[in-house]
C-alpha atoms as a PDB file:
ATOM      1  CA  UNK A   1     -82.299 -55.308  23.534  1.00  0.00           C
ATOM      2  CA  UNK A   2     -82.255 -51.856  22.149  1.00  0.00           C
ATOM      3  CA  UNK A   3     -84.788 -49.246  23.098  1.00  0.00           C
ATOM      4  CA  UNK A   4     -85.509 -45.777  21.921  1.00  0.00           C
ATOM      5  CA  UNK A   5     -87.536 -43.630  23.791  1.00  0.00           C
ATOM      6  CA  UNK A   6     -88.656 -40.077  22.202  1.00  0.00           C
ATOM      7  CA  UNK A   7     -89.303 -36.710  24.159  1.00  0.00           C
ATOM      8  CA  UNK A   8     -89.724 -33.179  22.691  1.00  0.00           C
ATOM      9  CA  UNK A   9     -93.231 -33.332  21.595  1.00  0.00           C
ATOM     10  CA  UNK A  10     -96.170 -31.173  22.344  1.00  0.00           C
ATOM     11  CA  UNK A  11     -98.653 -28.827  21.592  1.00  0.00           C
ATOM     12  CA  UNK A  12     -97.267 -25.255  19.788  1.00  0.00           C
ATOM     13  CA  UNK A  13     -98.768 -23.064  17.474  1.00  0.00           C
ATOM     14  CA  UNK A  14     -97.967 -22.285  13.743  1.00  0.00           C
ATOM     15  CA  UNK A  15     -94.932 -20.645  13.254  1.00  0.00           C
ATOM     16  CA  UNK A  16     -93.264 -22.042  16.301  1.00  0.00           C
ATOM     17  CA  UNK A  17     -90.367 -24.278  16.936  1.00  0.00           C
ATOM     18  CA  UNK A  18     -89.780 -27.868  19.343  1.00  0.00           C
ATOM     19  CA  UNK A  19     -86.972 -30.069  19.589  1.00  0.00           C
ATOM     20  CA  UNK A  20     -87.284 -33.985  19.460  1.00  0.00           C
ATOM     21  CA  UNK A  21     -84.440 -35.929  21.071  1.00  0.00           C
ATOM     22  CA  UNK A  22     -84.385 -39.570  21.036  1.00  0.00           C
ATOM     23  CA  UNK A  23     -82.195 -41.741  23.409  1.00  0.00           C
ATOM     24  CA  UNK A  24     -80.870 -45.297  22.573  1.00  0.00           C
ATOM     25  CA  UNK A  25     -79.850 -47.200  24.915  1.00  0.00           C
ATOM     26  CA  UNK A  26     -78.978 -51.308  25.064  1.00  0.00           C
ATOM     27  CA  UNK A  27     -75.713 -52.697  24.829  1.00  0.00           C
ATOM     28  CA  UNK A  28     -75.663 -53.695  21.282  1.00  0.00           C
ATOM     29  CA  UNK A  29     -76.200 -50.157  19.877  1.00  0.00           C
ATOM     30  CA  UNK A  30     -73.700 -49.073  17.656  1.00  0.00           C
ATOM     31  CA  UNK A  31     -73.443 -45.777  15.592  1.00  0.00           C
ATOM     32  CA  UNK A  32     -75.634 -46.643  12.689  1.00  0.00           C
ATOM     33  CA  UNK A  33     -78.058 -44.487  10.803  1.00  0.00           C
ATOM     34  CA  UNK A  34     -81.153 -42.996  12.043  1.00  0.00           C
ATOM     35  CA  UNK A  35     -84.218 -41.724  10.826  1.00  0.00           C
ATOM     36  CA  UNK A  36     -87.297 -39.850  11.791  1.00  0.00           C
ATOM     37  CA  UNK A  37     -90.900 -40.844  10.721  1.00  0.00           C
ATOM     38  CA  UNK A  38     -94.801 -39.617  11.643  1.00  0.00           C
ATOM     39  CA  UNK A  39     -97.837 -40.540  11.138  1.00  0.00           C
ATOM     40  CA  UNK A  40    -100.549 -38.165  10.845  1.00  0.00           C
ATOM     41  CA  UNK A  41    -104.057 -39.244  11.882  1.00  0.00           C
ATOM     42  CA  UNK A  42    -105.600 -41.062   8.871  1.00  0.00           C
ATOM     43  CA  UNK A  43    -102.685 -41.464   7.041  1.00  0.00           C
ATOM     44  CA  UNK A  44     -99.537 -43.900   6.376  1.00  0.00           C
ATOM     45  CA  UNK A  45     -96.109 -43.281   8.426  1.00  0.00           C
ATOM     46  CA  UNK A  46     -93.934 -41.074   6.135  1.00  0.00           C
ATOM     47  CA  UNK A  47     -89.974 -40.267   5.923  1.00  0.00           C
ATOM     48  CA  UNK A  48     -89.176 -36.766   7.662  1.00  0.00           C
ATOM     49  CA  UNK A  49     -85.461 -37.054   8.016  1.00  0.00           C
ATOM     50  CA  UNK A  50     -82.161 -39.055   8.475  1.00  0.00           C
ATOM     51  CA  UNK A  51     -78.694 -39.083   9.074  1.00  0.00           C
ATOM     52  CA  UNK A  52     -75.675 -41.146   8.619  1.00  0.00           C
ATOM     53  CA  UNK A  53     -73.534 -42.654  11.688  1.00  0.00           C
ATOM     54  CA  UNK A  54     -70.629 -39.882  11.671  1.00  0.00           C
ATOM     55  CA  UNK A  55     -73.719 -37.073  11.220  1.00  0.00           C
ATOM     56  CA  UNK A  56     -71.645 -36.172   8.050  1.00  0.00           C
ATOM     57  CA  UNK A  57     -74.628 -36.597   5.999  1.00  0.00           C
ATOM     58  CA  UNK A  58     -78.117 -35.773   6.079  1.00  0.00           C
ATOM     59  CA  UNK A  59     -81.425 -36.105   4.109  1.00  0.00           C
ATOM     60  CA  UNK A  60     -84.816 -34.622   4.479  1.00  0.00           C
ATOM     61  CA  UNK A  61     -88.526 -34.986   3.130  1.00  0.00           C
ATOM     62  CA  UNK A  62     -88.956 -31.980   0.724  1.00  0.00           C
ATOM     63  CA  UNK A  63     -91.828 -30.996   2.911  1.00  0.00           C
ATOM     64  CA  UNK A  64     -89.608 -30.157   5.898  1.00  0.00           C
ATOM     65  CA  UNK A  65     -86.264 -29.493   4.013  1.00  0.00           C
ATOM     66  CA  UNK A  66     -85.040 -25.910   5.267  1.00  0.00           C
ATOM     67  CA  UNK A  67     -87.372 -26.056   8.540  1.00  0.00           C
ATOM     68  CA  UNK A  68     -86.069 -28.831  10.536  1.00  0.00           C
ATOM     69  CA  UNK A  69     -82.175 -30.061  11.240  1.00  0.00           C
ATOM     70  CA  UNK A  70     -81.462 -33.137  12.316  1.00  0.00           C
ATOM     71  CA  UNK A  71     -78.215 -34.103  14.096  1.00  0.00           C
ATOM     72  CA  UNK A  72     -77.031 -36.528  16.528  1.00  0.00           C
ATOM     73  CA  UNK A  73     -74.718 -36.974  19.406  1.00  0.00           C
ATOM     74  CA  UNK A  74     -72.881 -40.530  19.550  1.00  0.00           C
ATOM     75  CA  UNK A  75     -70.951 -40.522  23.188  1.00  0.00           C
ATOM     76  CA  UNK A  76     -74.786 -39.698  24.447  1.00  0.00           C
ATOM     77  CA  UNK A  77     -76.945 -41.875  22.339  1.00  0.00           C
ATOM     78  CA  UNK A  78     -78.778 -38.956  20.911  1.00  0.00           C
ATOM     79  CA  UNK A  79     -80.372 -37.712  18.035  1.00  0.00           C
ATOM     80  CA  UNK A  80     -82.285 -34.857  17.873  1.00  0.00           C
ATOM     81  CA  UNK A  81     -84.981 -33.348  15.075  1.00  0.00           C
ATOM     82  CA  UNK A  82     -85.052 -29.232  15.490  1.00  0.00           C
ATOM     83  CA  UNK A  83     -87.824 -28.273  13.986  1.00  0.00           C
ATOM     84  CA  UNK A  84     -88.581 -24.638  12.861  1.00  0.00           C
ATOM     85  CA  UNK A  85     -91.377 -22.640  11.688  1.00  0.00           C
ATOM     86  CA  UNK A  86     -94.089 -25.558  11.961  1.00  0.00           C
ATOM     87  CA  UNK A  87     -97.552 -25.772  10.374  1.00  0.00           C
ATOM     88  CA  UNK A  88    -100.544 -27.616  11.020  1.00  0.00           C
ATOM     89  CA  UNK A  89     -99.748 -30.011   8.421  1.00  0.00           C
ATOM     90  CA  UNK A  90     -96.776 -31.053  10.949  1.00  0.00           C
ATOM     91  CA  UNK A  91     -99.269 -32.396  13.481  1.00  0.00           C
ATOM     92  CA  UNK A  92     -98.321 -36.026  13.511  1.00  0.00           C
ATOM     93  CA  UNK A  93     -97.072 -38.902  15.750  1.00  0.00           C
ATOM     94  CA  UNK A  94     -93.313 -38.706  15.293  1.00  0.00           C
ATOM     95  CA  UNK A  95     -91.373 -41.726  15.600  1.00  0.00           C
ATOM     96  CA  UNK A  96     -87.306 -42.526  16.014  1.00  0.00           C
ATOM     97  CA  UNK A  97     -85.965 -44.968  14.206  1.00  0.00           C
ATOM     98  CA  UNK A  98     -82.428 -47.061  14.355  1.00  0.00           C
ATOM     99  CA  UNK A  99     -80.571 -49.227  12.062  1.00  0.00           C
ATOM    100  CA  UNK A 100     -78.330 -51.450  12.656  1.00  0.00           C
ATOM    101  CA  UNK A 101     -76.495 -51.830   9.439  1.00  0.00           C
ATOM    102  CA  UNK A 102     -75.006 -49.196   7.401  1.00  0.00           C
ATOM    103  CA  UNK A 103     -77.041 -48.027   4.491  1.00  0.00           C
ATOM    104  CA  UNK A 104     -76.803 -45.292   1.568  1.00  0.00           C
ATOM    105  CA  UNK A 105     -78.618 -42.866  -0.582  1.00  0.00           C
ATOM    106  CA  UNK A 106     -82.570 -43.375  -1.151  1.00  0.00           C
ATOM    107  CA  UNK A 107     -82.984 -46.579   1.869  1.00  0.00           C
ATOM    108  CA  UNK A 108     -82.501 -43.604   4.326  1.00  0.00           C
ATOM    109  CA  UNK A 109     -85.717 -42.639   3.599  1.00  0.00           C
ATOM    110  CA  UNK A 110     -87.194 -46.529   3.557  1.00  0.00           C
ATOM    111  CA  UNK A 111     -88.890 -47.032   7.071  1.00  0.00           C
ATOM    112  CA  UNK A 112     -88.273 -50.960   6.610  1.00  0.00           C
ATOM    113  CA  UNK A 113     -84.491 -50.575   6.589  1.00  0.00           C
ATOM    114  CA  UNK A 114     -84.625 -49.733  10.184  1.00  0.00           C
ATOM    115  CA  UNK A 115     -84.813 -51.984  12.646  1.00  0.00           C
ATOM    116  CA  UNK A 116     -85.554 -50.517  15.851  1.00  0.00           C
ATOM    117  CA  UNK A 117     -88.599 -48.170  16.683  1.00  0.00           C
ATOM    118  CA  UNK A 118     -89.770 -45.666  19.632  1.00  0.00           C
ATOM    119  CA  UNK A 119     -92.985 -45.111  20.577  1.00  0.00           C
ATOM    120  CA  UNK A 120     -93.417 -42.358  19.498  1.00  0.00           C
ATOM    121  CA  UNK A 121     -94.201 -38.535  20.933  1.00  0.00           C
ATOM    122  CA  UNK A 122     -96.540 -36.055  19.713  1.00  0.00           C
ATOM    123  CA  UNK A 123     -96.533 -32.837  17.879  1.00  0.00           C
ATOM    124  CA  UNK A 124     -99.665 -30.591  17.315  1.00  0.00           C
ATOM    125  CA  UNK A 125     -99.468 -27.471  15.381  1.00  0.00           C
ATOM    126  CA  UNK A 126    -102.475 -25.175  15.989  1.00  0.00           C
ATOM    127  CA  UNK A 127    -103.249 -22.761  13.387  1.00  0.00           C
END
């Protein structure tokens, strides 16, 4: 069984930064894509970014695109979401996500292409 657990999260105000990590561990993982989601109160889960299994590529929601970074570290499990200069409108339930088959282009941002999910950790951005 594969399980991600997410850490990172908290309470910061506008204009400041956190870092989301998210372990996998289970003996069937394997390098595959991953992908970070949220959910803001009120509204559906939506795409924030993803990245391939080397980390060679990398795709982001235009609404975070040149705040946040996301990159991953494969002998540790780990991928990681730095995010940078955050608004309000970042306050959301972020989730990690992990597939298990390779993918390309637009189905990294497709939430149902993934097939493992955290539970999710926090971010609130006070104005």
């Amino acid at each position: 069984q594969v399980q991600l657990v997410e850490s990172g999260g908290g309470l910061v105000q506008a204009g400041g930064s956190l870092r989301l990590s998210c372990v996998v561990s289970g003996r069937t993982f394997r390098p595959y894509p991953m992908g970070w989601f949220r959910q803001a109160p009120g509204k559906e889960r939506e795409f924030v970014a993803a990245i391939s299994w080397s980390g060679g590529s990398t795709y982001y929601a235009d609404s975070v695109k040149g705040r946040s970074t996301i990159s991953r570290d494969n002998a540790k499990s780990t991928v990681f979401l730095q995010q940078n200069n955050l608004k309000p409108e970042d306050t959301a339930v972020y989730y990690c996500a992990a597939a298990t088959t390779d993918f390309s282009g637009y189905d990294y941002t497709r939430g149902r292409k993934y097939d493992y999910w955290g539970q999710g950790t926090h971010v609130t951005v006070s104005s």
